[in-house]
mmCIF file of C-alpha atoms and ligand atoms in Angstrom:
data_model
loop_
_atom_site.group_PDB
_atom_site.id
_atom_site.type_symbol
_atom_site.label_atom_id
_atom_site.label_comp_id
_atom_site.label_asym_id
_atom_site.label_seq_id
_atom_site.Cartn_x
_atom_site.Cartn_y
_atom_site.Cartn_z
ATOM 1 C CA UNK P 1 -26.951 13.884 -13.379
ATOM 2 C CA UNK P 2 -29.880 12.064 -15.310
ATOM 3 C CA UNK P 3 -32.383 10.505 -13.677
ATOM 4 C CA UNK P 4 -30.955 6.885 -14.496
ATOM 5 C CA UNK P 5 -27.830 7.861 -12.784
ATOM 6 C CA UNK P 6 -29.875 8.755 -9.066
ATOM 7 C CA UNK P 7 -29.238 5.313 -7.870
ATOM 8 C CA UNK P 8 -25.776 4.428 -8.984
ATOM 9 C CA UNK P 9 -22.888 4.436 -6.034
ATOM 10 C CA UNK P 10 -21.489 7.804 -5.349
ATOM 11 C CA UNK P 11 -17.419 7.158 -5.189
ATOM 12 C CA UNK P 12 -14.968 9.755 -4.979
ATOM 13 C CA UNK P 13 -12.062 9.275 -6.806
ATOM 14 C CA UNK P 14 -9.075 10.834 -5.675
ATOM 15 C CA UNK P 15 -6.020 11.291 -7.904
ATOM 16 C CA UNK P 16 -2.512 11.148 -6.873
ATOM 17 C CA UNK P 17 -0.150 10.976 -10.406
ATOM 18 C CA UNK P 18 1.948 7.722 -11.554
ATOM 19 C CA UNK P 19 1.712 5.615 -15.243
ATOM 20 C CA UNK P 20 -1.938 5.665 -15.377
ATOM 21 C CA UNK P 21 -1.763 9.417 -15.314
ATOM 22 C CA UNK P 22 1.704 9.609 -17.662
ATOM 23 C CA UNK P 23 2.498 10.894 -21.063
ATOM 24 C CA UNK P 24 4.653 9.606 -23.657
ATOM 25 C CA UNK P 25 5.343 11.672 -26.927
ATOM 26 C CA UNK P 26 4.996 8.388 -29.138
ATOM 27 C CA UNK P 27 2.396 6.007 -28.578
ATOM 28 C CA UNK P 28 4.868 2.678 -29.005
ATOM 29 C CA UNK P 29 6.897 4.049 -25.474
ATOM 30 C CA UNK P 30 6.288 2.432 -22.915
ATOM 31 C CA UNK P 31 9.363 3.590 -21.301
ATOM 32 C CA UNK P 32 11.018 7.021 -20.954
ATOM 33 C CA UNK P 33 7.497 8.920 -20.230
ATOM 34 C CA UNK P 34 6.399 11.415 -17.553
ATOM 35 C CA UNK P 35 4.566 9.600 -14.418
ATOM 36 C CA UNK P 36 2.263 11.885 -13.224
ATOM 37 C CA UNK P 37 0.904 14.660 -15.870
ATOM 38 C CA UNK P 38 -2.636 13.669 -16.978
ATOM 39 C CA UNK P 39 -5.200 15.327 -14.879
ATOM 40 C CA UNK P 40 -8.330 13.260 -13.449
ATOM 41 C CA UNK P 41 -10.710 14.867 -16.147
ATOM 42 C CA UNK P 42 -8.454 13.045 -18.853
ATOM 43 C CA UNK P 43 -8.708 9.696 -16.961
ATOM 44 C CA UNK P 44 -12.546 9.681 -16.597
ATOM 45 C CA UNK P 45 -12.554 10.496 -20.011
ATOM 46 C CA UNK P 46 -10.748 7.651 -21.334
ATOM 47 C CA UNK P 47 -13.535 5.211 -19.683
ATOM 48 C CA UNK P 48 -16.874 6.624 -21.033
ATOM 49 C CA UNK P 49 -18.309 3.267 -19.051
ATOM 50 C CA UNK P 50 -18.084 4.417 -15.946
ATOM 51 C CA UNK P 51 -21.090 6.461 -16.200
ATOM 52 C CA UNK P 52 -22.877 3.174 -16.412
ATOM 53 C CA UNK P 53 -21.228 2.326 -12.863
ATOM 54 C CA UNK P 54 -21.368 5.081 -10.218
ATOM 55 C CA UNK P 55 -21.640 8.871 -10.133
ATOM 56 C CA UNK P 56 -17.989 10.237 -9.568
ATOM 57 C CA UNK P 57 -16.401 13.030 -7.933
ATOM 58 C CA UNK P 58 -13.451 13.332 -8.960
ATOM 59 C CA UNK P 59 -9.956 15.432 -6.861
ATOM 60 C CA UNK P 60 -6.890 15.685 -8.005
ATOM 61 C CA UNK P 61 -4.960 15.429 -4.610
ATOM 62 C CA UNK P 62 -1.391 14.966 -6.425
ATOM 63 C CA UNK P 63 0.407 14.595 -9.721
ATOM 64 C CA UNK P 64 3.376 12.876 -8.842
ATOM 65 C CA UNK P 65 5.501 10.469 -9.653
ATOM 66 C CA UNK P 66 5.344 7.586 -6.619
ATOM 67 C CA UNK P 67 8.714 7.224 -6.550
ATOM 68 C CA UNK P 68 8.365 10.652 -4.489
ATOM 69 C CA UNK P 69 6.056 9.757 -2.643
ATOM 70 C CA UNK P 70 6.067 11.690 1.014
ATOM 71 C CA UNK P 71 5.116 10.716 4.450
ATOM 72 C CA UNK P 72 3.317 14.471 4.626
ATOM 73 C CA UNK P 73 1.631 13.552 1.514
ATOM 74 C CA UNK P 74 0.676 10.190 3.251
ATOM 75 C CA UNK P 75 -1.206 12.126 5.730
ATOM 76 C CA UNK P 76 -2.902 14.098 3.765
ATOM 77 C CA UNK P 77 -4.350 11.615 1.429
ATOM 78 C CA UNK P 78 -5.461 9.971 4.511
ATOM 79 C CA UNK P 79 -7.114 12.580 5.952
ATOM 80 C CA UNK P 80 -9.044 13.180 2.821
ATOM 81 C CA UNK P 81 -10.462 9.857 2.143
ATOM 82 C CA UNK P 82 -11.129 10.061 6.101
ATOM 83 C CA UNK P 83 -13.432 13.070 5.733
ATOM 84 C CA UNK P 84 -15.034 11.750 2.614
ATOM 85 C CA UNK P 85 -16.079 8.601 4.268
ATOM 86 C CA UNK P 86 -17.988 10.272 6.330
ATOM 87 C CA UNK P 87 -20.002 11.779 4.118
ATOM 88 C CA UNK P 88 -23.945 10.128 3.850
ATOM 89 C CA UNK P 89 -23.475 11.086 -0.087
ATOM 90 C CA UNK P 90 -19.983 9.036 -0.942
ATOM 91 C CA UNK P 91 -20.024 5.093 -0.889
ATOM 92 C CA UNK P 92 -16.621 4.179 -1.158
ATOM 93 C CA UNK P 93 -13.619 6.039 -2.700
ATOM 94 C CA UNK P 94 -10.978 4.686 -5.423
ATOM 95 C CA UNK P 95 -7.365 6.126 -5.614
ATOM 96 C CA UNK P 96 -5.395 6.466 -9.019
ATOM 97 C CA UNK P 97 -1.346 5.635 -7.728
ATOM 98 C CA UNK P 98 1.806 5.085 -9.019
ATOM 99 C CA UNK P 99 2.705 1.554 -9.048
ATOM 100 C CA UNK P 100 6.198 2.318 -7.011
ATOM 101 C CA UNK P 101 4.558 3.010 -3.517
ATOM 102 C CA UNK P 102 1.428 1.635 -4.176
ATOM 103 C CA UNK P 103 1.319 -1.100 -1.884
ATOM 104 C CA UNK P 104 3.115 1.008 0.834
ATOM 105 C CA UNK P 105 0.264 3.678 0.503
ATOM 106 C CA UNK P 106 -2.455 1.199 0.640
ATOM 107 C CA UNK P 107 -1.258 -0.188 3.611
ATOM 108 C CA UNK P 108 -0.906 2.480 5.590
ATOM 109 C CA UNK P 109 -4.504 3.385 4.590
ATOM 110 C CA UNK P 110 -5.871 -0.476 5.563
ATOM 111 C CA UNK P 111 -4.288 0.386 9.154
ATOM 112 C CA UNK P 112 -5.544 4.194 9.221
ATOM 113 C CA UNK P 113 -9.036 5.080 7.291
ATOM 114 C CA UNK P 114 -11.764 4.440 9.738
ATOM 115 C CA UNK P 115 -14.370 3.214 7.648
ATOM 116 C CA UNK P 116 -15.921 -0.112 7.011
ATOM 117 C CA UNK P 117 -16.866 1.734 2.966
ATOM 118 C CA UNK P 118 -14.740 0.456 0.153
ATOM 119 C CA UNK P 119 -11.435 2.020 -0.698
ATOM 120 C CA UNK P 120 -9.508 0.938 -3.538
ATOM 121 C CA UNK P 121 -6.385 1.426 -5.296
ATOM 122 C CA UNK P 122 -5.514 1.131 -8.734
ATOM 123 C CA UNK P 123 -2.665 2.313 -11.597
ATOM 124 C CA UNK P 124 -0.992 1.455 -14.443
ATOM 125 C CA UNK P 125 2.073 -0.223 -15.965
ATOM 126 C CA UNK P 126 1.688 1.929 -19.215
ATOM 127 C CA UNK P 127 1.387 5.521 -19.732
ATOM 128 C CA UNK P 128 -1.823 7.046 -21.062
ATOM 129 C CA UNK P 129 -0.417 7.703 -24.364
ATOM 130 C CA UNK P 130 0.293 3.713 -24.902
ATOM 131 C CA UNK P 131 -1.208 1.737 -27.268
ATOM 132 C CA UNK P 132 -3.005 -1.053 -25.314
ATOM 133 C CA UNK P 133 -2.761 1.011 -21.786
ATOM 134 C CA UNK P 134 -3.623 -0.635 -19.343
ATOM 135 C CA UNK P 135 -4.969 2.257 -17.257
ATOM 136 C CA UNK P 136 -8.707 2.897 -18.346
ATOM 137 C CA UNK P 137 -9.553 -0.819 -17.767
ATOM 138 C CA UNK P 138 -7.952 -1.222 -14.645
ATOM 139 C CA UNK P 139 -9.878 2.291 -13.188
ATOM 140 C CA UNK P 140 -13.224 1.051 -14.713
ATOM 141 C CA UNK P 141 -12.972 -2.268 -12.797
ATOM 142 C CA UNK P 142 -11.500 -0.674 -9.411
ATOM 143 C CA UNK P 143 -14.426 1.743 -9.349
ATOM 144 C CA UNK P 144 -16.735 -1.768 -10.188
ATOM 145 C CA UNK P 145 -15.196 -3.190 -7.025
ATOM 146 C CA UNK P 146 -15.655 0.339 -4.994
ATOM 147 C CA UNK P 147 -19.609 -0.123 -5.975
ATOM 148 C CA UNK P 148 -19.759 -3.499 -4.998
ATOM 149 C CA UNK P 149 -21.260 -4.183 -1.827
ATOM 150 C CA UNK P 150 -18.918 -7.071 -1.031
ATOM 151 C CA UNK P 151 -16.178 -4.939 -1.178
ATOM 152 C CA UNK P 152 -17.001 -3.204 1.750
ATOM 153 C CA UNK P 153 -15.569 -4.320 5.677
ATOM 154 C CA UNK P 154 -12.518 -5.607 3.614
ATOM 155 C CA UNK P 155 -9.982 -3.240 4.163
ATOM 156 C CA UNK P 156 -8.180 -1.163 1.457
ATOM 157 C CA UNK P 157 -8.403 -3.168 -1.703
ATOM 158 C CA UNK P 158 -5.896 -3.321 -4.973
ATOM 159 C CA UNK P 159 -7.527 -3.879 -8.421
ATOM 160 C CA UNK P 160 -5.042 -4.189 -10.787
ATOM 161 C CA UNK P 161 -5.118 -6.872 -13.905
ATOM 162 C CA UNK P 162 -8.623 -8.167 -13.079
ATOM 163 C CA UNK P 163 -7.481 -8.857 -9.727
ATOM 164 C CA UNK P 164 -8.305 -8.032 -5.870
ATOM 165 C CA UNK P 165 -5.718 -7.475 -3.866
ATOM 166 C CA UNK P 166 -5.695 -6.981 0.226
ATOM 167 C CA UNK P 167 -3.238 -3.776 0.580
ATOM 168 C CA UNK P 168 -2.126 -5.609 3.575
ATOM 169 C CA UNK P 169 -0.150 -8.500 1.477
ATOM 170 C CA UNK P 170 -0.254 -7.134 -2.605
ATOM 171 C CA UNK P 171 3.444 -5.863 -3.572
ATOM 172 C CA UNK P 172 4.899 -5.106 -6.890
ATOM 173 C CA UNK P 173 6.307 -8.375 -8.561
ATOM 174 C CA UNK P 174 7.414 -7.335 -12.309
ATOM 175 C CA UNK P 175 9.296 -3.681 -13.313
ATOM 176 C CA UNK P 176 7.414 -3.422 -16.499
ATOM 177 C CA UNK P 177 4.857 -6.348 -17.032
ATOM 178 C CA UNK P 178 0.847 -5.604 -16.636
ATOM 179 C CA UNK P 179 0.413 -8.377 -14.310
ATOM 180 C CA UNK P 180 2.880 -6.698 -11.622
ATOM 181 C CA UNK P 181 0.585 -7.059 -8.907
ATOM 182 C CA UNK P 182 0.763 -10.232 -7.142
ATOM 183 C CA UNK P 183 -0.166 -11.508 -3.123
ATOM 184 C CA UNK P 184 2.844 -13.722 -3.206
ATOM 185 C CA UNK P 185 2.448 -16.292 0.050
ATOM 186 C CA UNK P 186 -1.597 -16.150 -0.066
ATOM 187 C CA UNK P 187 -3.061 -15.214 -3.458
ATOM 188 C CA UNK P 188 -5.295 -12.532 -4.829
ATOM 189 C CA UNK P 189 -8.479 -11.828 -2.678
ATOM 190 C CA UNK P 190 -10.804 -12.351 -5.863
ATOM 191 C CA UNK P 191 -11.391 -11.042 -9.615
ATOM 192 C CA UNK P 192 -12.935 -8.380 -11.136
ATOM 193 C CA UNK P 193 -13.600 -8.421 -14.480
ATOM 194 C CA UNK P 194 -16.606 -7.577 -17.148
ATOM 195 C CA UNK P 195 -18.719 -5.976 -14.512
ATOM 196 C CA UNK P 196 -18.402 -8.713 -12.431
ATOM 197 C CA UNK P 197 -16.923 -8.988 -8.997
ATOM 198 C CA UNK P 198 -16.090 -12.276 -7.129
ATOM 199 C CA UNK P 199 -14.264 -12.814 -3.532
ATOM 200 C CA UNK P 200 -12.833 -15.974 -3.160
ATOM 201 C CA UNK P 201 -11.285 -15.343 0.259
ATOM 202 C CA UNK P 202 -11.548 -12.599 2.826
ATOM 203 C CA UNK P 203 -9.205 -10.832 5.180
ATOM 204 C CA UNK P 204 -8.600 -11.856 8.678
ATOM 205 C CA UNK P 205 -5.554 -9.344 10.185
ATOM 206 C CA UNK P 206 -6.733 -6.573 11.908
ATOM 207 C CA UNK P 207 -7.706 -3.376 9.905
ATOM 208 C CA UNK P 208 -9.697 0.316 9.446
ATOM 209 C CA UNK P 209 -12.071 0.067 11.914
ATOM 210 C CA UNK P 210 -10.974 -2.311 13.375
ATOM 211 C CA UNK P 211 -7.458 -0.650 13.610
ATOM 212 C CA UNK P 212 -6.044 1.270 16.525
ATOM 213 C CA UNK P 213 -4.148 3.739 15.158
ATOM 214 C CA UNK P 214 -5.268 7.154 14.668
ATOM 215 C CA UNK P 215 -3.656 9.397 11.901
ATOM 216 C CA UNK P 216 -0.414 10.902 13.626
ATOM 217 C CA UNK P 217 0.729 14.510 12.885
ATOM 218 C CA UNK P 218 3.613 13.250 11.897
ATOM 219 C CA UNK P 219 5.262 9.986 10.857
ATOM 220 C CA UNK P 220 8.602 9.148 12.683
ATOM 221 C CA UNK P 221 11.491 8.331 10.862
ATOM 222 C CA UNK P 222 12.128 4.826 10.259
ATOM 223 C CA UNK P 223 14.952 3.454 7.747
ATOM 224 C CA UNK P 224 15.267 -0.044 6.193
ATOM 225 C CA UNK P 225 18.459 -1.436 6.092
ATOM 226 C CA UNK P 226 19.376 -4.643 3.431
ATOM 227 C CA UNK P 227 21.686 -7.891 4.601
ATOM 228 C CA UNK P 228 24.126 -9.089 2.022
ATOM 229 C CA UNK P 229 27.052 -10.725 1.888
ATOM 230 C CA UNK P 230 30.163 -8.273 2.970
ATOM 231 C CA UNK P 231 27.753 -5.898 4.601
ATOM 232 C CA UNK P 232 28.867 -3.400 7.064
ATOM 233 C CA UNK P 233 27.603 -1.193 9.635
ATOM 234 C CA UNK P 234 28.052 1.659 8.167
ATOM 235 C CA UNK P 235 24.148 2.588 6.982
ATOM 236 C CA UNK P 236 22.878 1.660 10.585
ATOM 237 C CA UNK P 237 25.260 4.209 12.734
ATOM 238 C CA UNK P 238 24.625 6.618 10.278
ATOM 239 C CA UNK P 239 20.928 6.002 10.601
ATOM 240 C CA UNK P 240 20.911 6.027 14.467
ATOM 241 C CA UNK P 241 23.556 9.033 15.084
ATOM 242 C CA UNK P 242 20.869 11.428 12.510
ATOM 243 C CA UNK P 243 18.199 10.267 14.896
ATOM 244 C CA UNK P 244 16.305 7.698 13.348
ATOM 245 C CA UNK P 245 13.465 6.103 15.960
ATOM 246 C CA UNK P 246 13.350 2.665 14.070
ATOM 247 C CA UNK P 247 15.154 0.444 12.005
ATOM 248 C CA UNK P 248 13.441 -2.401 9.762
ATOM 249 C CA UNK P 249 16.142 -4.811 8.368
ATOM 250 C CA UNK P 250 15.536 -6.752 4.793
ATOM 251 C CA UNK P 251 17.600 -9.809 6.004
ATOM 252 C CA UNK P 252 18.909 -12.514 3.918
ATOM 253 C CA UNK P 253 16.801 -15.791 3.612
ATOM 254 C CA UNK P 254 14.039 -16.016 6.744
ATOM 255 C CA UNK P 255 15.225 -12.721 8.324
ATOM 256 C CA UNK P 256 19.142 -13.809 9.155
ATOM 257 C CA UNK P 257 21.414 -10.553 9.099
ATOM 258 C CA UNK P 258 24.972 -10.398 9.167
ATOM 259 C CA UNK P 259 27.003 -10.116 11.990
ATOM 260 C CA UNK P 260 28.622 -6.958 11.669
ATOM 261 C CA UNK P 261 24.863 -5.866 11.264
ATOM 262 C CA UNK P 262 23.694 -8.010 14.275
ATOM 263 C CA UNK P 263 26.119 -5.982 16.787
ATOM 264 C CA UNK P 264 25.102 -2.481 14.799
ATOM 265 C CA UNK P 265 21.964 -3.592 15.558
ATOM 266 C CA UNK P 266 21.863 -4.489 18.930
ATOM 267 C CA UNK P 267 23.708 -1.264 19.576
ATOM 268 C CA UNK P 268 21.195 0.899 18.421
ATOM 269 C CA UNK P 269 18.099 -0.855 20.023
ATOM 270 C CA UNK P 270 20.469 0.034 23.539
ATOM 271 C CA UNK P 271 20.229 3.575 22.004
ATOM 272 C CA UNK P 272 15.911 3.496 22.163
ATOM 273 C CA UNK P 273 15.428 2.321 18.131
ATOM 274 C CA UNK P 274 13.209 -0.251 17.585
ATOM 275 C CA UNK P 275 13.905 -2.738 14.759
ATOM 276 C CA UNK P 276 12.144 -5.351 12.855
ATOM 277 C CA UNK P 277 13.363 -8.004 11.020
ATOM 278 C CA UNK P 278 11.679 -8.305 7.526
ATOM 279 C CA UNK P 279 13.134 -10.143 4.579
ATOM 280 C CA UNK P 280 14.535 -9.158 1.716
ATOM 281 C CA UNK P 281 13.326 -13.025 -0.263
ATOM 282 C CA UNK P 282 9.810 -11.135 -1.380
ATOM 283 C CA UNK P 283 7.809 -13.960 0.354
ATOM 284 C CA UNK P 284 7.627 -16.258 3.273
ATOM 285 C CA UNK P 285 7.215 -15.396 6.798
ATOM 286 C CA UNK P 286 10.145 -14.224 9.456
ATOM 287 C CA UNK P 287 9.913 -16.368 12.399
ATOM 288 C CA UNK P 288 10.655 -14.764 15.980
ATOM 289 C CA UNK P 289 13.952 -16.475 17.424
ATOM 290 C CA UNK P 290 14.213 -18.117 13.852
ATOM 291 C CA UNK P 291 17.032 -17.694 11.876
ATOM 292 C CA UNK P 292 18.207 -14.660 14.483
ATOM 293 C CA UNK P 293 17.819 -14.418 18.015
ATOM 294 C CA UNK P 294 15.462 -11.910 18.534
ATOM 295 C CA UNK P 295 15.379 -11.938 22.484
ATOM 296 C CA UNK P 296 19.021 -11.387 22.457
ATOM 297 C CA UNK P 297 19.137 -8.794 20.229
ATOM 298 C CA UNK P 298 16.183 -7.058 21.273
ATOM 299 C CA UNK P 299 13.807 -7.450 18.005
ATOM 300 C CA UNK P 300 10.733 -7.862 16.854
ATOM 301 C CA UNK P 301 9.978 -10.576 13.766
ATOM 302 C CA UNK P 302 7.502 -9.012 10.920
ATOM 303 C CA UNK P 303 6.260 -12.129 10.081
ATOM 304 C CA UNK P 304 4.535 -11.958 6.475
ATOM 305 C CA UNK P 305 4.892 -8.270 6.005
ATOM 306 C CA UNK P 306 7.731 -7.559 3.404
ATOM 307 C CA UNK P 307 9.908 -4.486 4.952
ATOM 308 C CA UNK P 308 8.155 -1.578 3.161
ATOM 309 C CA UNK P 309 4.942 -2.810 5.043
ATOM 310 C CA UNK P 310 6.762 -3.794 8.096
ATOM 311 C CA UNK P 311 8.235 -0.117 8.285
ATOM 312 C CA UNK P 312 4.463 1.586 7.554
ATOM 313 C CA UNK P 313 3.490 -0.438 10.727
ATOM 314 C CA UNK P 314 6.738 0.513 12.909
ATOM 315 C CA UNK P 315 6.002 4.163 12.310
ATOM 316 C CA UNK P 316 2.353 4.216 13.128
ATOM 317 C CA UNK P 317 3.305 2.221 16.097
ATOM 318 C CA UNK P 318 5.975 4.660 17.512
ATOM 319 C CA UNK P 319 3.561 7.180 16.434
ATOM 320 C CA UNK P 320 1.199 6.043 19.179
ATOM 321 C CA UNK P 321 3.764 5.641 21.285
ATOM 322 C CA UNK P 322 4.630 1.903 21.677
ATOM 323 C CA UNK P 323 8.432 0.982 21.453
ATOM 324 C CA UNK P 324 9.065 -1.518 23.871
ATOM 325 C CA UNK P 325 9.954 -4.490 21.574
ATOM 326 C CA UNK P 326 7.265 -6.960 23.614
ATOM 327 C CA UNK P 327 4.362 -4.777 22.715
ATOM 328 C CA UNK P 328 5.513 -4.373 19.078
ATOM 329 C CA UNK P 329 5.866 -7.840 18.426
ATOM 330 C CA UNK P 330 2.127 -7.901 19.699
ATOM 331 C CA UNK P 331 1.320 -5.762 16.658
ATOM 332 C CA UNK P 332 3.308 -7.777 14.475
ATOM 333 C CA UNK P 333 1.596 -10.623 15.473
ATOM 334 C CA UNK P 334 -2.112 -8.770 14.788
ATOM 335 C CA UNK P 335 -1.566 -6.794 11.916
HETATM 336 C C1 SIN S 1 4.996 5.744 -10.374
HETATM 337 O O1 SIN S 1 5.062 4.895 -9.482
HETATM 338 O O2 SIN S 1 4.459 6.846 -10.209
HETATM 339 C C2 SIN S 1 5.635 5.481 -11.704
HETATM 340 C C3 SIN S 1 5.584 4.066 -12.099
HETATM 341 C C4 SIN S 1 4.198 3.535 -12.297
HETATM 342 O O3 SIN S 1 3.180 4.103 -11.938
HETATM 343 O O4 SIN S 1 4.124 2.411 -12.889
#
């Protein structure tokens, strides 16, 4: 450490694998690489700036591709920024992520790290290896946004593309375009860019400390099941005879489901499974008693969250214990 150094933010960046930490053999490819092989070392390296930003300590907790990401893993990763939170020395922590699960990992950290100190996630469209990656700039400005005071109280954060994200609402718009990240019904938070950090709107749902629920042991399983036209129940008896504890449905339009899934589904909530109607539309809200009758069937409506979000809050909630299908909408309605 030099002595210009002493005063810059102490974030710990934690590692997990994906595009920003992948390797093509050619530098044109940005398809057909390996997700998940650079080690952290190599990604400080590539952004010499961020010694003018904050002292890092830097963990490789994972080197996968997202597309495996596990609920054990889940734990774990929350556990860890958990513990370093606490710490008097670290001021916020940033997470390198594939892009797949990102905004399924970041929520279940908004709802879970119990900390009012930044935490944000970032990650790449190209591999490290690409001409123009998009990597390095994207981890320069996430650990600018980790430093900044603002940041903190806000939940977990995305930066990705310049922007701020809330983890509660960011999902993955594009399959190969470095703008992928987008807050479809609300917007980005802010921007982030050239040093500079600016929040144009803050976050009002319920979140980290302000959050309930504790870190489980465990994470119940929970399915998602699509709507589509000729649909059958097949998926959902399967689902429900290996034991699953909830169900989240992607419906068609504002959360409608068809029939032979309605009956399926009201079938299995008589069997103890809670399920959530999400849609499948990628924004928009699900209205309770909208477009299916909830009350009848025995749902819960997930309002803005899109179903990979809706199911991260399902299992935390039967986690803790609450399945009755009045007390879940409750959380729906708050988170
Ligand atoms: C991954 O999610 O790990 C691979 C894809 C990506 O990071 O863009």
């Amino acid at each position: 450490m030099t002595k210009s150094d002493i005063s810059l933010p102490r974030i710990a960046l934690l590692a997990t694998g994906g595009t920003i930490a992948g390797q093509a053999g050619d530098a044109s490819k940005t398809a057909g690489y390996k997700a998940g092989v650079v080690g952290v070392d190599k990604l400080l390296d590539a952004v010499p700036a961020l010694t003018q930003v904050a002292q890092i300590h830097a963990e490789q907790v994972a080197s996968i591709d997202s597309k495996d990401m596990s609920t054990a893993l889940w734990l774990t990763l929350a556990a860890r920024v958990n513990a370093l939170l606490e710490e008097d020395d670290i001021d916020g922590v940033v997470i390198t992520h594939g892009t797949d699960t990102l905004e399924e990992t970041a929520y279940l950290l908004h709802l879970t790290v119990k900390s009012e100190k930044p935490v944000v996630l970032t990650a790449a469209m190209r591999p490290s290896t690409a001409l123009s990656a998009d990597g390095p700039l994207n981890l320069l400005n996430a650990v600018t946004l980790a430093a900044h005071d603002g940041a903190a109280g806000q939940g977990v954060l995305v930066a990705f593309n310049n922007q701020i994200h809330s983890a509660r609402d960011v999902t993955k718009t594009s399959t190969y375009a470095v703008d992928a990240f987008r807050t479809p019904e609300f917007g980005a938070l802010g921007w982030v860019q050239d040093g500079r950090v600016d929040f144009q709107r803050g976050v009002v749902r319920r979140h980290t400390v302000g959050s309930q629920f504790d870190l489980p042991a465990a994470l119940p399983a929970v399915e998602i099941v699509t709507s589509y036209a000729g649909a059958s129940r097949t998926a959902i008896d399967a689902f429900v005879a290996a034991g699953v504890k909830g169900l989240v449905v992607a419906g068609t339009g504002n959360g409608s489901i068809h029939a032979a899934l309605q009956q399926a589904l009201a079938d299995a909530v008589k069997q103890g499974v809670a399920v959530v109607r999400s849609s499948r539309v990628g924004s928009g809200h699900v209205m309770r008693n909208g477009a299916a009758p909830d009350d009848a069937l025995g749902s819960v409506s997930a309002g803005t969250l899109n179903p990979y979000k809706a199911r991260v809050l399902l299992m935390l909630s039967i986690a803790a214990g609450i399945t009755d299908a009045t007390a879940l909408q409750q959380l729906f309605d708050t988170y």
